[in-house]
Amino acid sequence: MNIYHLVYEPSFKSLTFHHWAKCNLACLGCFCQVEKLDFSLFDDAIKRVQTKGPETTPEKFIQSLRELDELICGLLIERAVYIGVEPSLDPDFVQISAYMKQKYNTYNVLITNGIKLTDMQHVDEVVFSLKAVSDDLYKYYTGHSNKQALKNFKIIYAMGKKLQAETLFIPGLIESDEIEKIAKFIADIDKNITLRIDGYFAINGQPWRSATTAEVAYAADIAKKYLNKVNYLTNDSSLIGEKPLRLFG
């Protein structure tokens, strides 16, 4: 198993699985480059990544479903979230999501860059990270073409899965004009697909400054011209609920 970090959010009865693998994208602003632990564990996560050096490969991983069971024994779990580096690259993802669904009846949420389609028979919802729809911009930011990602977005929608998109507002790179293109792309498929816009915050080693709330809100207003459901997160968004518990890693 490639699970190196496990976090439980009591307020939402939610378990977050962090999967480690060599990602199939090389995003310049990837937060995993400087912090592999769940941001919600830190009171100063944004400040932390502005000075923190490059991350190293985790030393420990959950070895079996039995070990997983011991870690989560006694917890009330309704939701399981699978996030990066990139969970679709974990060869045990299907086994893990099936186990959580069958034993705990979890609502399974896959957060993915969408480059690789994994078996999603036990997945209830997909959060698809759409970096850009302009292929040149996508290539610059990730090192790869977006053709497969855009194709897979449509394939996942056709599966009938609950689907939402997320993108990152990066000042000087991915701004309102590109987010408008993303909104148009999504609207051509279904205007009721939710789009979440995250405000980028500066990380060590990258040239971009943090996005302001006003910039992200403006981009959201533009996206709302095309989509019925748009929301956003910015640097000043506060933690909701109890502080999460670090179970492993």
Short mmCIF file of C-alpha atoms in Angstrom, two decimals:
data_model
loop_
_atom_site.label_atom_id
_atom_site.label_comp_id
_atom_site.label_asym_id
_atom_site.label_seq_id
_atom_site.Cartn_x
_atom_site.Cartn_y
_atom_site.Cartn_z
CA MET A 1 0.00 0.00 0.00
CA ASN A 2 1.13 3.54 -0.73
CA ILE A 3 -0.72 5.14 2.20
CA TYR A 4 1.85 7.16 4.15
CA HIS A 5 -0.46 9.47 6.09
CA LEU A 6 -3.93 9.08 7.59
CA VAL A 7 -6.02 11.84 9.17
CA TYR A 8 -9.45 11.75 10.82
CA GLU A 9 -11.82 14.72 11.03
CA PRO A 10 -14.22 14.10 13.95
CA SER A 11 -16.66 16.88 13.02
CA PHE A 12 -17.34 15.31 9.63
CA LYS A 13 -16.67 11.65 10.52
CA SER A 14 -14.22 11.79 7.64
CA LEU A 15 -11.04 9.80 7.04
CA THR A 16 -8.41 11.21 4.66
CA PHE A 17 -5.98 8.82 2.97
CA HIS A 18 -2.76 10.35 1.64
CA HIS A 19 -1.22 8.26 -1.16
CA TRP A 20 2.42 8.55 -2.18
CA ALA A 21 3.65 7.78 -5.70
CA LYS A 22 5.76 9.40 -8.37
CA CYS A 23 3.13 11.69 -9.84
CA ASN A 24 2.25 11.54 -13.53
CA LEU A 25 2.35 15.36 -13.60
CA ALA A 26 5.10 17.75 -12.54
CA CYS A 27 3.06 20.75 -11.39
CA LEU A 28 5.30 23.71 -10.61
CA GLY A 29 3.13 24.89 -7.73
CA CYS A 30 2.49 21.49 -6.18
CA PHE A 31 2.15 21.85 -2.41
CA CYS A 32 3.31 18.25 -1.91
CA GLN A 33 6.77 19.38 -2.99
CA VAL A 34 7.17 21.20 0.32
CA GLU A 35 4.65 19.58 2.67
CA LYS A 36 3.50 15.97 2.58
CA LEU A 37 1.39 16.14 5.75
CA ASP A 38 -2.22 17.27 5.90
CA PHE A 39 -2.36 21.08 6.02
CA SER A 40 -5.25 21.00 8.47
CA LEU A 41 -2.90 19.74 11.19
CA PHE A 42 -1.00 23.04 11.32
CA ASP A 43 -2.12 26.39 12.64
CA ASP A 44 0.40 28.13 10.36
CA ALA A 45 0.39 25.88 7.28
CA ILE A 46 0.59 28.74 4.77
CA LYS A 47 3.50 30.37 6.54
CA ARG A 48 5.12 26.96 6.95
CA VAL A 49 5.31 26.21 3.21
CA GLN A 50 6.78 29.61 2.41
CA THR A 51 10.05 28.67 4.07
CA LYS A 52 10.05 24.86 4.18
CA GLY A 53 12.54 22.98 2.02
CA PRO A 54 11.74 20.19 -0.47
CA GLU A 55 9.93 17.16 0.89
CA THR A 56 11.48 13.71 1.16
CA THR A 57 9.96 10.30 0.45
CA PRO A 58 7.98 8.96 3.41
CA GLU A 59 9.74 6.30 5.46
CA LYS A 60 6.67 4.42 6.67
CA PHE A 61 3.55 3.14 4.96
CA ILE A 62 0.47 1.28 6.16
CA GLN A 63 1.27 -2.33 5.38
CA SER A 64 -2.12 -4.06 5.33
CA LEU A 65 -5.87 -3.69 5.70
CA ARG A 66 -5.50 -5.29 9.11
CA GLU A 67 -3.14 -2.50 10.19
CA LEU A 68 -5.56 0.05 8.76
CA ASP A 69 -8.37 -1.52 10.76
CA GLU A 70 -6.36 -1.25 13.97
CA LEU A 71 -5.71 2.44 13.32
CA ILE A 72 -9.35 3.35 12.76
CA CYS A 73 -10.96 0.95 15.24
CA GLY A 74 -13.68 2.68 17.27
CA LEU A 75 -14.00 5.74 15.03
CA LEU A 76 -17.31 6.83 13.55
CA ILE A 77 -16.57 6.97 9.83
CA GLU A 78 -19.04 8.06 7.18
CA ARG A 79 -16.72 9.51 4.56
CA ALA A 80 -13.36 8.46 3.10
CA VAL A 81 -11.31 10.90 1.02
CA TYR A 82 -8.40 9.76 -1.16
CA ILE A 83 -5.88 12.43 -2.10
CA GLY A 84 -2.37 12.86 -3.48
CA VAL A 85 0.27 12.95 -4.39
CA GLU A 86 -2.05 10.97 -6.81
CA PRO A 87 -4.26 8.18 -5.45
CA SER A 88 -5.09 6.71 -8.86
CA LEU A 89 -1.44 5.57 -9.08
CA ASP A 90 -1.67 3.44 -5.94
CA PRO A 91 -2.10 -0.17 -7.14
CA ASP A 92 -4.07 -0.91 -3.96
CA PHE A 93 -6.52 1.96 -4.35
CA VAL A 94 -9.35 -0.26 -5.58
CA GLN A 95 -8.83 -2.72 -2.74
CA ILE A 96 -8.77 0.06 -0.14
CA SER A 97 -11.85 1.88 -1.45
CA ALA A 98 -13.74 -1.42 -1.72
CA TYR A 99 -12.80 -2.33 1.85
CA MET A 100 -13.96 1.01 3.24
CA LYS A 101 -17.21 0.82 1.29
CA GLN A 102 -17.98 -2.78 2.27
CA LYS A 103 -16.93 -2.72 5.93
CA TYR A 104 -17.71 0.89 6.92
CA ASN A 105 -20.21 1.85 4.23
CA THR A 106 -18.24 5.03 3.53
CA TYR A 107 -19.04 7.67 0.99
CA ASN A 108 -15.83 7.51 -1.05
CA VAL A 109 -14.37 10.66 -2.60
CA LEU A 110 -11.47 10.48 -5.06
CA ILE A 111 -9.43 13.64 -5.61
CA THR A 112 -7.44 13.22 -8.80
CA ASN A 113 -5.64 15.03 -11.60
CA GLY A 114 -7.57 12.79 -13.99
CA ILE A 115 -4.63 11.69 -16.12
CA LYS A 116 -5.12 8.02 -15.28
CA LEU A 117 -8.54 6.41 -15.04
CA THR A 118 -8.64 3.90 -12.22
CA ASP A 119 -11.40 1.44 -11.36
CA MET A 120 -14.06 3.62 -9.72
CA GLN A 121 -16.73 1.06 -8.93
CA HIS A 122 -16.48 1.89 -5.22
CA VAL A 123 -16.11 5.67 -5.70
CA ASP A 124 -19.15 7.87 -5.05
CA GLU A 125 -17.72 11.25 -5.99
CA VAL A 126 -14.77 12.51 -8.03
CA VAL A 127 -13.09 15.86 -7.45
CA PHE A 128 -11.21 16.50 -10.67
CA SER A 129 -8.32 18.95 -10.61
CA LEU A 130 -8.46 20.92 -13.87
CA LYS A 131 -5.22 22.89 -14.03
CA ALA A 132 -6.02 24.62 -17.33
CA VAL A 133 -7.86 23.99 -20.59
CA SER A 134 -5.32 25.91 -22.68
CA ASP A 135 -2.91 23.14 -23.62
CA ASP A 136 0.17 25.39 -23.77
CA LEU A 137 -0.49 26.71 -20.28
CA TYR A 138 -1.21 23.22 -18.97
CA LYS A 139 2.05 21.96 -20.48
CA TYR A 140 4.03 24.80 -18.95
CA TYR A 141 2.57 24.23 -15.50
CA THR A 142 2.51 20.41 -15.44
CA GLY A 143 5.03 19.30 -18.06
CA HIS A 144 2.33 17.38 -19.97
CA SER A 145 -0.50 17.88 -22.43
CA ASN A 146 -4.04 18.16 -21.07
CA LYS A 147 -5.68 16.20 -23.87
CA GLN A 148 -6.06 13.01 -21.82
CA ALA A 149 -7.26 14.92 -18.77
CA LEU A 150 -10.01 16.72 -20.69
CA LYS A 151 -11.05 13.46 -22.33
CA ASN A 152 -11.17 11.68 -18.98
CA PHE A 153 -13.25 14.45 -17.43
CA LYS A 154 -15.95 13.71 -19.98
CA ILE A 155 -15.60 9.95 -19.49
CA ILE A 156 -16.06 10.25 -15.72
CA TYR A 157 -19.12 12.44 -16.21
CA ALA A 158 -20.57 9.83 -18.57
CA MET A 159 -20.12 7.19 -15.85
CA GLY A 160 -22.81 8.96 -13.85
CA LYS A 161 -20.53 9.66 -10.91
CA LYS A 162 -21.05 12.80 -8.89
CA LEU A 163 -18.37 15.06 -10.33
CA GLN A 164 -16.95 18.40 -9.35
CA ALA A 165 -13.96 20.30 -10.65
CA GLU A 166 -11.35 22.29 -8.82
CA THR A 167 -8.75 24.68 -10.13
CA LEU A 168 -6.05 26.92 -8.73
CA PHE A 169 -5.93 30.69 -9.19
CA ILE A 170 -2.23 31.56 -9.53
CA PRO A 171 -1.47 35.28 -9.97
CA GLY A 172 0.48 35.87 -13.16
CA LEU A 173 -0.19 32.37 -14.50
CA ILE A 174 -3.68 30.90 -14.10
CA GLU A 175 -5.97 33.89 -13.74
CA SER A 176 -9.56 34.93 -14.49
CA ASP A 177 -9.25 34.56 -18.27
CA GLU A 178 -8.16 30.93 -17.98
CA ILE A 179 -10.71 30.15 -15.29
CA GLU A 180 -13.37 31.52 -17.62
CA LYS A 181 -12.21 29.00 -20.24
CA ILE A 182 -12.39 26.24 -17.65
CA ALA A 183 -15.94 27.28 -16.75
CA LYS A 184 -16.96 27.27 -20.42
CA PHE A 185 -15.47 23.79 -20.90
CA ILE A 186 -17.41 22.46 -17.91
CA ALA A 187 -20.64 24.23 -18.91
CA ASP A 188 -20.54 22.60 -22.33
CA ILE A 189 -20.79 19.27 -20.49
CA ASP A 190 -23.19 20.24 -17.69
CA LYS A 191 -23.84 23.64 -16.13
CA ASN A 192 -24.64 21.96 -12.81
CA ILE A 193 -21.14 20.55 -12.28
CA THR A 194 -19.63 22.37 -9.31
CA LEU A 195 -16.40 24.32 -9.79
CA ARG A 196 -14.25 25.22 -6.79
CA ILE A 197 -11.52 27.82 -7.22
CA ASP A 198 -8.64 27.66 -4.74
CA GLY A 199 -6.47 30.68 -4.16
CA TYR A 200 -2.81 29.83 -4.58
CA PHE A 201 -0.52 30.63 -1.67
CA ALA A 202 3.16 31.21 -2.17
CA ILE A 203 5.47 28.25 -1.59
CA ASN A 204 9.20 28.11 -1.24
CA GLY A 205 11.05 27.90 -4.57
CA GLN A 206 8.27 29.23 -6.82
CA PRO A 207 7.97 32.78 -8.21
CA TRP A 208 4.25 33.44 -7.74
CA ARG A 209 2.75 35.44 -4.91
CA SER A 210 -0.32 34.39 -3.00
CA ALA A 211 -3.70 35.13 -4.56
CA THR A 212 -5.87 37.70 -2.85
CA THR A 213 -9.45 37.03 -1.83
CA ALA A 214 -10.64 39.78 -4.18
CA GLU A 215 -8.87 38.14 -7.16
CA VAL A 216 -10.35 34.73 -6.47
CA ALA A 217 -13.82 36.13 -5.81
CA TYR A 218 -13.69 38.03 -9.11
CA ALA A 219 -12.73 34.85 -10.97
CA ALA A 220 -15.62 33.05 -9.27
CA ASP A 221 -18.05 35.75 -10.41
CA ILE A 222 -16.90 35.26 -13.99
CA ALA A 223 -17.28 31.48 -13.73
CA LYS A 224 -20.84 31.97 -12.43
CA LYS A 225 -21.81 33.39 -15.81
CA TYR A 226 -21.48 29.85 -17.15
CA LEU A 227 -21.99 27.53 -14.17
CA ASN A 228 -24.73 27.27 -11.58
CA LYS A 229 -22.47 26.12 -8.75
CA VAL A 230 -19.20 27.94 -8.07
CA ASN A 231 -17.40 28.36 -4.76
CA TYR A 232 -13.91 29.24 -3.67
CA LEU A 233 -11.31 28.92 -0.92
CA THR A 234 -8.72 31.56 -0.09
CA ASN A 235 -5.85 32.06 2.33
CA ASP A 236 -8.09 33.67 4.92
CA SER A 237 -10.63 30.81 4.94
CA SER A 238 -10.90 29.47 8.46
CA LEU A 239 -10.91 25.85 9.63
CA ILE A 240 -14.41 24.50 10.19
CA GLY A 241 -15.05 21.98 12.92
CA GLU A 242 -12.74 20.23 15.35
CA LYS A 243 -9.05 19.94 14.69
CA PRO A 244 -8.25 16.71 12.81
CA LEU A 245 -6.50 13.77 14.42
CA ARG A 246 -3.25 12.45 13.01
CA LEU A 247 -3.60 8.65 12.95
CA PHE A 248 -0.54 7.67 10.91
CA GLY A 249 2.48 9.28 9.31
#
